Coordinates of N, CA and C in Angstrom, one line a residue:
M11 N -1.6 -32.0 17.0 CA 0.0 -32.3 17.4 C 0.7 -31.0 17.4
V12 N 1.3 -30.7 18.6 CA 2.4 -29.7 18.9 C 3.5 -29.8 18.1
Q13 N 3.8 -28.5 17.6 CA 5.1 -28.6 16.6 C 6.3 -29.2 17.1
A14 N 6.5 -29.2 18.6 CA 7.6 -29.7 19.3 C 7.5 -31.1 19.2
D15 N 6.2 -31.8 19.1 CA 5.9 -33.2 19.1 C 6.2 -33.9 18.0
M16 N 6.4 -33.0 16.8 CA 6.4 -33.7 15.7 C 7.6 -34.2 15.3
P17 N 7.8 -35.5 14.4 CA 9.0 -35.9 13.9 C 9.7 -34.8 13.2
S18 N 11.2 -35.0 13.2 CA 12.0 -33.9 12.7 C 11.7 -33.6 11.3
S19 N 11.6 -34.7 10.5 CA 11.2 -34.4 9.1 C 10.0 -33.5 8.9
R20 N 9.0 -33.8 9.6 CA 7.8 -33.1 9.5 C 7.9 -31.9 10.1
R21 N 8.9 -31.7 11.1 CA 9.2 -30.4 11.6 C 9.8 -29.5 10.6
E22 N 10.7 -30.1 10.0 CA 11.3 -29.3 8.7 C 10.6 -29.0 7.9
A23 N 9.5 -29.9 7.3 CA 8.8 -29.3 6.5 C 7.7 -28.1 6.7
W24 N 7.6 -28.2 8.0 CA 6.8 -27.1 8.6 C 7.4 -25.9 8.5
S25 N 8.6 -25.8 8.9 CA 9.5 -24.5 9.0 C 9.8 -24.1 7.5
V26 N 9.7 -25.1 6.5 CA 10.0 -24.5 5.3 C 8.7 -24.0 4.8
A27 N 7.6 -24.6 4.9 CA 6.1 -24.1 4.4 C 6.1 -22.6 5.3
R28 N 6.3 -22.6 6.5 CA 6.2 -21.3 7.2 C 6.8 -20.2 6.5
A29 N 8.2 -20.6 6.5 CA 9.3 -19.5 5.9 C 8.6 -19.1 4.4
R30 N 8.1 -19.9 3.6 CA 7.7 -19.8 2.1 C 6.4 -18.9 2.4
I31 N 5.6 -18.9 3.2 CA 4.4 -18.2 3.4 C 4.7 -16.8 3.9
V32 N 5.7 -16.6 4.8 CA 6.3 -15.3 5.0 C 7.0 -14.8 4.0
E33 N 7.8 -15.2 3.2 CA 8.4 -14.5 2.0 C 7.3 -14.3 0.9
A34 N 6.3 -15.0 0.7 CA 5.2 -14.7 -0.1 C 4.5 -13.4 0.4
A35 N 4.1 -13.6 1.8 CA 3.6 -12.4 2.5 C 4.5 -11.1 2.2
L36 N 5.5 -11.2 2.4 CA 6.6 -9.9 2.1 C 6.5 -9.5 0.7
G37 N 6.5 -10.3 -0.1 CA 6.3 -9.9 -1.5 C 5.0 -9.1 -1.7
V38 N 3.8 -9.8 -1.3 CA 2.5 -9.3 -1.2 C 2.7 -7.7 -0.7
A39 N 3.1 -7.7 0.4 CA 3.2 -6.6 1.2 C 4.2 -5.5 0.5
S40 N 5.1 -5.9 -0.3 CA 6.0 -4.8 -0.9 C 4.9 -4.3 -2.1
Q41 N 4.4 -5.2 -2.9 CA 3.4 -4.8 -3.9 C 2.2 -3.9 -3.5
H42 N 1.8 -4.4 -2.5 CA 0.2 -3.9 -2.0 C 0.1 -3.0 -0.6
G43 N 1.2 -3.2 0.0 CA 1.4 -2.7 1.4 C 0.8 -3.7 2.3
L44 N 1.1 -3.5 3.6 CA 0.6 -4.3 4.6 C -1.1 -4.4 4.8
L45 N -1.7 -3.3 4.6 CA -3.0 -3.4 4.7 C -3.8 -4.1 3.4
G46 N -3.0 -3.9 2.5 CA -3.6 -4.5 1.2 C -3.3 -6.0 1.1
M47 N -2.6 -6.6 2.0 CA -2.1 -8.0 2.0 C -3.2 -8.8 2.3
T48 N -3.5 -9.8 1.5 CA -4.9 -10.7 1.8 C -4.2 -12.3 2.1
R49 N -5.0 -12.8 2.6 CA -4.5 -14.4 2.9 C -4.6 -15.0 1.6
D50 N -5.6 -14.8 1.0 CA -5.8 -15.5 -0.6 C -4.6 -15.4 -1.2
E51 N -4.1 -13.9 -1.4 CA -3.0 -13.7 -2.2 C -1.7 -14.4 -1.7
V52 N -1.5 -14.2 -0.2 CA -0.4 -14.9 0.3 C -0.4 -16.4 -0.2
A53 N -1.6 -17.0 0.3 CA -1.5 -18.3 -0.1 C -1.3 -18.8 -1.8
R54 N -1.8 -18.0 -2.5 CA -1.5 -18.0 -3.7 C -0.1 -18.1 -4.2
R55 N 0.7 -17.2 -3.9 CA 2.0 -16.7 -4.0 C 2.8 -17.9 -3.3
A56 N 2.4 -18.4 -2.2 CA 3.3 -19.5 -1.6 C 2.8 -20.8 -2.0
G57 N 2.0 -20.9 -2.9 CA 1.4 -22.2 -3.3 C 0.9 -23.4 -2.2
V58 N 0.1 -22.6 -1.4 CA -0.5 -23.4 -0.4 C -2.0 -22.9 -0.3
A59 N -2.8 -23.8 0.4 CA -4.3 -23.5 0.6 C -4.2 -22.3 1.8
A60 N -5.4 -21.6 1.6 CA -5.5 -20.2 2.5 C -5.5 -20.9 4.0
G61 N -6.1 -22.0 4.1 CA -6.2 -22.5 5.7 C -4.7 -22.9 6.1
K62 N -3.8 -23.2 5.3 CA -2.5 -23.4 5.6 C -2.0 -22.1 6.1
V63 N -2.1 -21.0 5.6 CA -1.7 -19.8 6.0 C -2.2 -19.6 7.4
N64 N -3.4 -19.7 7.5 CA -4.2 -19.7 9.0 C -3.3 -20.6 10.1
Y65 N -3.1 -22.0 9.8 CA -2.6 -22.9 10.5 C -0.9 -22.5 10.8
A66 N -0.3 -22.1 9.9 CA 1.1 -21.8 10.0 C 1.5 -20.7 10.7
V67 N 0.6 -19.4 10.6 CA 1.0 -18.1 11.1 C -0.1 -17.8 12.0
G68 N -1.1 -18.2 12.0 CA -2.3 -17.7 12.8 C -3.0 -16.5 12.2
S69 N -3.4 -15.5 12.9 CA -4.0 -14.1 12.5 C -3.4 -13.5 11.4
M70 N -3.9 -12.6 10.6 CA -3.3 -11.8 9.6 C -2.4 -10.6 10.7
E71 N -2.9 -10.5 11.9 CA -2.0 -9.7 12.7 C -0.6 -10.4 12.8
D72 N -0.7 -11.7 13.3 CA 0.8 -12.3 13.5 C 1.2 -12.6 12.2
L73 N 0.8 -12.5 11.1 CA 1.5 -12.4 9.6 C 2.1 -11.2 9.7
R74 N 1.3 -10.1 9.8 CA 2.0 -8.7 9.5 C 3.1 -8.7 10.5
N75 N 3.1 -9.2 12.0 CA 4.4 -9.1 12.7 C 5.3 -9.6 12.2
L76 N 5.2 -10.9 11.5 CA 6.2 -11.8 10.9 C 6.9 -11.1 9.8
V77 N 6.0 -10.5 9.1 CA 6.4 -9.8 7.6 C 7.2 -8.6 8.0
V78 N 7.0 -7.8 9.3 CA 7.7 -6.8 9.7 C 9.0 -7.4 10.2
E79 N 9.3 -8.4 11.1 CA 10.5 -8.8 11.2 C 11.3 -9.2 10.1
R80 N 10.9 -9.9 9.1 CA 11.3 -10.2 7.9 C 12.0 -8.9 7.3
A81 N 11.2 -7.9 7.1 CA 11.5 -6.9 6.5 C 12.6 -6.0 7.1
V82 N 12.8 -6.1 8.4 CA 13.8 -5.6 9.1 C 14.9 -6.5 8.8
E83 N 15.1 -7.8 8.7 CA 16.1 -8.7 8.5 C 16.8 -8.5 7.0
T84 N 15.8 -8.2 6.2 CA 16.0 -7.9 4.7 C 16.3 -6.4 4.3
A85 N 16.3 -5.6 5.4 CA 16.4 -4.2 5.0 C 15.3 -3.6 4.1
Q86 N 14.2 -4.1 4.2 CA 13.1 -3.4 3.3 C 12.3 -2.5 4.1
W87 N 13.0 -1.1 4.1 CA 12.5 -0.2 5.0 C 11.3 0.2 4.7
E88 N 10.7 0.3 3.6 CA 9.4 0.9 3.2 C 8.5 0.4 3.9
I89 N 8.6 -1.0 4.1 CA 7.5 -1.8 4.9 C 7.7 -1.5 6.4
V90 N 8.7 -1.5 6.7 CA 8.9 -1.2 8.0 C 8.4 0.3 8.5
G91 N 8.6 1.2 7.5 CA 8.0 2.5 7.7 C 6.4 2.5 7.8
Q92 N 5.9 1.5 7.0 CA 4.7 1.5 6.9 C 4.1 0.9 8.2
A93 N 4.8 -0.1 8.8 CA 4.4 -0.8 10.0 C 4.4 0.2 11.1
L94 N 5.3 1.0 11.2 CA 5.7 2.1 12.1 C 4.6 3.1 12.0
A95 N 4.1 3.5 10.9 CA 3.0 4.4 10.7 C 1.6 3.6 11.2
L96 N 1.6 2.6 11.0 CA 0.2 1.9 11.5 C 0.5 1.2 12.9
R97 N 1.3 1.6 13.4 CA 1.7 1.2 14.8 C 1.5 -0.6 15.1
I98 N 2.2 -1.2 14.1 CA 1.9 -2.5 14.2 C 3.1 -3.1 15.3
P99 N 2.4 -3.9 16.2 CA 3.3 -4.3 17.3 C 5.0 -4.4 17.2
S100 N 5.0 -5.5 16.4 CA 6.5 -5.6 16.1 C 7.5 -4.4 15.5
A101 N 6.8 -3.5 15.0 CA 7.6 -2.3 14.6 C 7.7 -1.4 16.1
M102 N 6.9 -1.3 17.0 CA 6.7 -0.5 17.8 C 8.1 -0.7 18.9
V103 N 8.5 -2.1 18.8 CA 9.4 -2.2 19.7 C 10.9 -2.3 19.0
L104 N 11.1 -1.7 17.9 CA 12.3 -1.8 17.1 C 13.2 -0.8 17.9
D105 N 14.5 -1.1 17.9 CA 15.3 0.0 18.6 C 15.5 1.2 17.7
E106 N 16.2 2.3 18.5 CA 16.2 3.5 17.6 C 17.2 3.6 16.4
T107 N 18.3 2.5 16.3 CA 19.0 2.3 15.2 C 18.2 2.0 14.2
V108 N 17.3 1.1 14.4 CA 16.6 0.5 13.2 C 15.7 1.6 12.6
K109 N 14.8 2.3 13.5 CA 14.0 3.4 13.2 C 15.0 4.4 12.4
S110 N 16.1 4.7 12.8 CA 16.7 5.8 12.2 C 17.2 5.4 10.8
K111 N 17.5 3.8 10.5 CA 17.6 3.6 9.2 C 16.5 3.9 8.3
V112 N 15.2 3.6 8.9 CA 14.1 3.7 8.1 C 13.8 4.9 7.6
R113 N 14.0 6.1 8.7 CA 13.9 7.6 8.6 C 15.0 7.6 7.5
D114 N 16.2 7.4 7.5 CA 17.2 7.9 6.5 C 16.7 7.4 5.1
A115 N 16.1 6.2 5.0 CA 16.0 5.4 3.7 C 14.8 6.3 3.1
L116 N 13.6 6.6 3.9 CA 12.5 7.1 3.4 C 12.5 8.7 3.1
L117 N 13.5 9.4 3.9 CA 13.6 10.9 3.8 C 14.5 11.3 2.7

């Protein structure tokens, strides 16, 4: 079933679970770095099965992109800096204002 075809209560639960997974992944990335982030650790911290991480966000690359987006929203510049160094796609399209904030925070 496509998410748009789900009943609204199920869609809400899906959004909550996905947000919980992204927040858990952000915590793992903060502690272990973007490349040290594992699906199993994210699932453990989010309180879901590892398969649900796959189902909710897709690949680890997709999850890293979501984490970078969330790190920008929450001003976690160290993670954004890692993403820029690793050339993670969602970091490479950030505007210069954000990149400047990263440089200022890390230098």
